[in-house]
CSV table of C-alpha atoms in Angstrom, one decimal:
chain,number,residue,atom,x,y,z
A,258,MET,CA,109.1,103.9,64.9
A,259,LEU,CA,112.4,104.9,62.4
A,260,LEU,CA,115.5,106.1,63.7
A,261,THR,CA,116.8,108.4,62.2
A,262,SER,CA,120.3,110.6,62.3
A,263,SER,CA,120.9,114.8,62.6
A,264,ALA,CA,122.0,114.4,59.1
A,265,PRO,CA,119.6,114.7,56.2
A,266,CYS,CA,119.5,111.2,54.4
A,267,GLN,CA,118.9,110.5,50.4
A,268,GLN,CA,116.7,108.1,50.6
A,269,PRO,CA,114.0,107.3,53.1
A,270,GLY,CA,114.1,103.5,54.2
A,271,SER,CA,118.1,103.1,53.2
A,272,LEU,CA,120.6,103.0,55.4
A,273,GLY,CA,121.1,106.6,56.6
A,274,CYS,CA,123.9,108.8,56.7
A,275,ARG,CA,125.2,107.6,60.2
A,276,GLY,CA,124.3,104.0,59.0
A,277,ILE,CA,121.1,104.1,61.3
A,278,ARG,CA,118.4,102.0,59.9
A,279,PRO,CA,114.6,101.9,60.6
A,280,ALA,CA,113.7,99.6,63.8
A,281,ARG,CA,111.7,96.8,62.9
A,282,SER,CA,108.1,97.0,64.1
A,283,THR,CA,107.1,93.5,62.9
A,284,SER,CA,109.5,91.7,65.1
A,285,PRO,CA,107.6,89.1,67.9
A,286,LEU,CA,107.9,90.1,71.3
A,287,ARG,CA,110.0,86.6,73.3
A,288,ILE,CA,108.3,86.2,76.7
A,289,GLY,CA,110.0,82.9,78.5
A,290,PRO,CA,107.7,80.1,78.7
A,291,ARG,CA,104.6,79.7,81.2
A,292,THR,CA,105.9,76.5,83.6
A,293,SER,CA,102.8,75.2,85.7
A,294,ALA,CA,105.0,72.9,87.8
A,295,PHE,CA,103.5,70.7,90.2
A,296,LEU,CA,103.7,71.7,94.0
A,297,ALA,CA,104.4,68.9,96.1
A,298,PRO,CA,103.5,68.3,99.6
A,299,MET,CA,105.9,70.7,101.5
A,300,PRO,CA,105.6,68.1,105.2
A,301,PHE,CA,106.1,70.0,108.4
A,302,HIS,CA,108.3,68.3,111.2
A,303,PRO,CA,108.5,69.8,114.2
A,304,PRO,CA,111.9,70.9,115.4
A,305,PRO,CA,113.4,68.3,118.5
A,306,ALA,CA,112.7,69.4,122.2
A,307,GLY,CA,115.0,72.1,123.4
A,308,THR,CA,115.8,73.3,119.7
A,309,SER,CA,115.6,77.1,119.5
A,310,ILE,CA,113.1,78.5,116.5
A,311,PRO,CA,114.9,81.6,114.5
A,312,ARG,CA,113.2,84.8,115.5
A,313,GLY,CA,110.2,85.3,112.5
A,314,LEU,CA,109.5,81.6,112.0
A,315,ASP,CA,108.3,81.2,115.5
A,316,CYS,CA,104.8,81.1,113.6
A,317,LEU,CA,105.5,78.8,112.4
A,318,ALA,CA,106.3,76.6,115.7
A,319,PHE,CA,104.4,73.3,116.6
A,320,SER,CA,103.0,74.0,119.8
A,321,ARG,CA,103.4,70.9,122.4
A,322,SER,CA,101.1,72.6,124.9
A,323,LEU,CA,97.8,71.6,122.4
A,324,SER,CA,96.7,68.8,122.4
A,325,MET,CA,96.1,67.4,118.7
A,326,SER,CA,92.5,67.3,119.2
A,327,GLN,CA,92.0,71.3,118.6
A,328,PRO,CA,91.9,72.6,115.7
A,329,SER,CA,95.2,74.9,114.1
A,330,ARG,CA,94.2,78.6,113.7
A,331,PHE,CA,96.3,78.4,110.2
A,332,GLY,CA,95.3,75.9,107.1
A,333,GLN,CA,97.5,73.0,107.1
A,334,LEU,CA,96.3,71.5,103.7
A,335,ALA,CA,96.9,75.5,102.3
A,336,LEU,CA,100.7,74.8,103.8
A,337,ALA,CA,101.2,71.3,102.6
A,338,TYR,CA,100.0,71.5,99.0
A,339,ALA,CA,100.9,74.7,97.7
A,340,GLY,CA,103.3,76.6,100.6
A,341,LYS,CA,101.0,79.0,101.9
A,342,LEU,CA,100.6,80.5,105.7
A,343,LEU,CA,96.8,81.5,105.4
A,344,PRO,CA,94.4,82.3,108.2
A,345,LEU,CA,91.2,79.4,108.7
A,346,GLN,CA,88.4,81.5,107.6
A,347,VAL,CA,84.3,80.7,106.8
A,348,LEU,CA,84.1,80.2,103.1
A,349,HIS,CA,81.2,79.4,100.7
A,350,SER,CA,80.1,77.3,97.8
A,351,ALA,CA,77.1,76.1,96.3
A,352,ALA,CA,77.6,73.0,98.8
A,353,GLY,CA,76.9,75.4,101.6
A,354,HIS,CA,79.6,76.9,104.2
A,355,TYR,CA,82.9,75.5,104.9
A,356,ILE,CA,86.0,76.3,106.6
A,357,GLY,CA,88.8,77.0,104.8
A,358,THR,CA,91.7,79.5,103.6
A,359,ARG,CA,92.3,82.3,100.8
A,360,ASP,CA,94.2,84.6,99.2
A,361,PHE,CA,93.7,87.8,97.5
A,362,ASP,CA,93.4,85.5,94.7
A,363,GLY,CA,90.5,82.9,95.2
A,364,PRO,CA,89.8,80.0,97.5
A,365,VAL,CA,93.4,77.9,98.6
A,366,SER,CA,91.7,75.4,100.5
A,367,ARG,CA,88.8,73.8,101.8
A,368,GLU,CA,89.9,72.6,105.4
A,369,SER,CA,86.9,71.1,107.2
A,370,ASN,CA,84.9,67.8,106.5
A,371,GLU,CA,81.7,69.5,106.8
A,372,TYR,CA,79.3,72.0,105.4
A,373,PHE,CA,77.4,73.8,107.6
A,374,ARG,CA,74.2,75.3,107.0
A,375,SER,CA,74.6,79.0,107.6
A,376,GLU,CA,77.4,80.9,108.1
A,377,ALA,CA,77.0,81.6,112.0
A,378,THR,CA,76.7,78.1,112.6
A,379,ALA,CA,80.2,77.9,110.5
A,380,LYS,CA,81.7,80.9,112.4
A,381,ARG,CA,80.0,79.6,115.8
A,382,ALA,CA,82.4,75.7,114.8
A,383,LEU,CA,85.4,77.7,113.7
A,384,GLU,CA,85.4,79.4,116.8
A,385,ARG,CA,84.8,76.0,119.2
A,386,GLY,CA,86.5,73.7,117.3
A,387,GLY,CA,83.4,72.3,116.3
A,388,TRP,CA,85.0,70.9,113.1
A,389,SER,CA,87.1,67.7,111.5
A,390,GLN,CA,89.9,68.7,109.5
A,391,MET,CA,90.7,67.1,106.2
A,392,SER,CA,93.4,64.8,105.7
A,393,ASN,CA,93.6,65.0,101.8
A,394,PRO,CA,92.3,67.9,100.0
């Protein structure tokens, strides 16, 4: 791209009448380095009894009325290791169907220890709580 002044110049490529130089088209575009930061586990500790939870964060609240044998409806590993609160759903891999989480980029976590032979079996296990939570990714 060549910047010019409104007045005619004597020699193309030299300083123009108003001191305008042509723009360098070969200058590299500098973009900051991409980082591949390691996401450390973010433990979630339930608040002390009687503590109020700010509005909007009540979806993260630990329900004391639920038994620990009843699995959550959100991916615990996705929350702990990726910091994403995602709903559980039935996903498929080469090994079979499993219960896990995904976002718009693709699968995030495999939450179930089990693989299921069919999607219907996996959905039934998800609805009835007939699956076990993985403790580590």
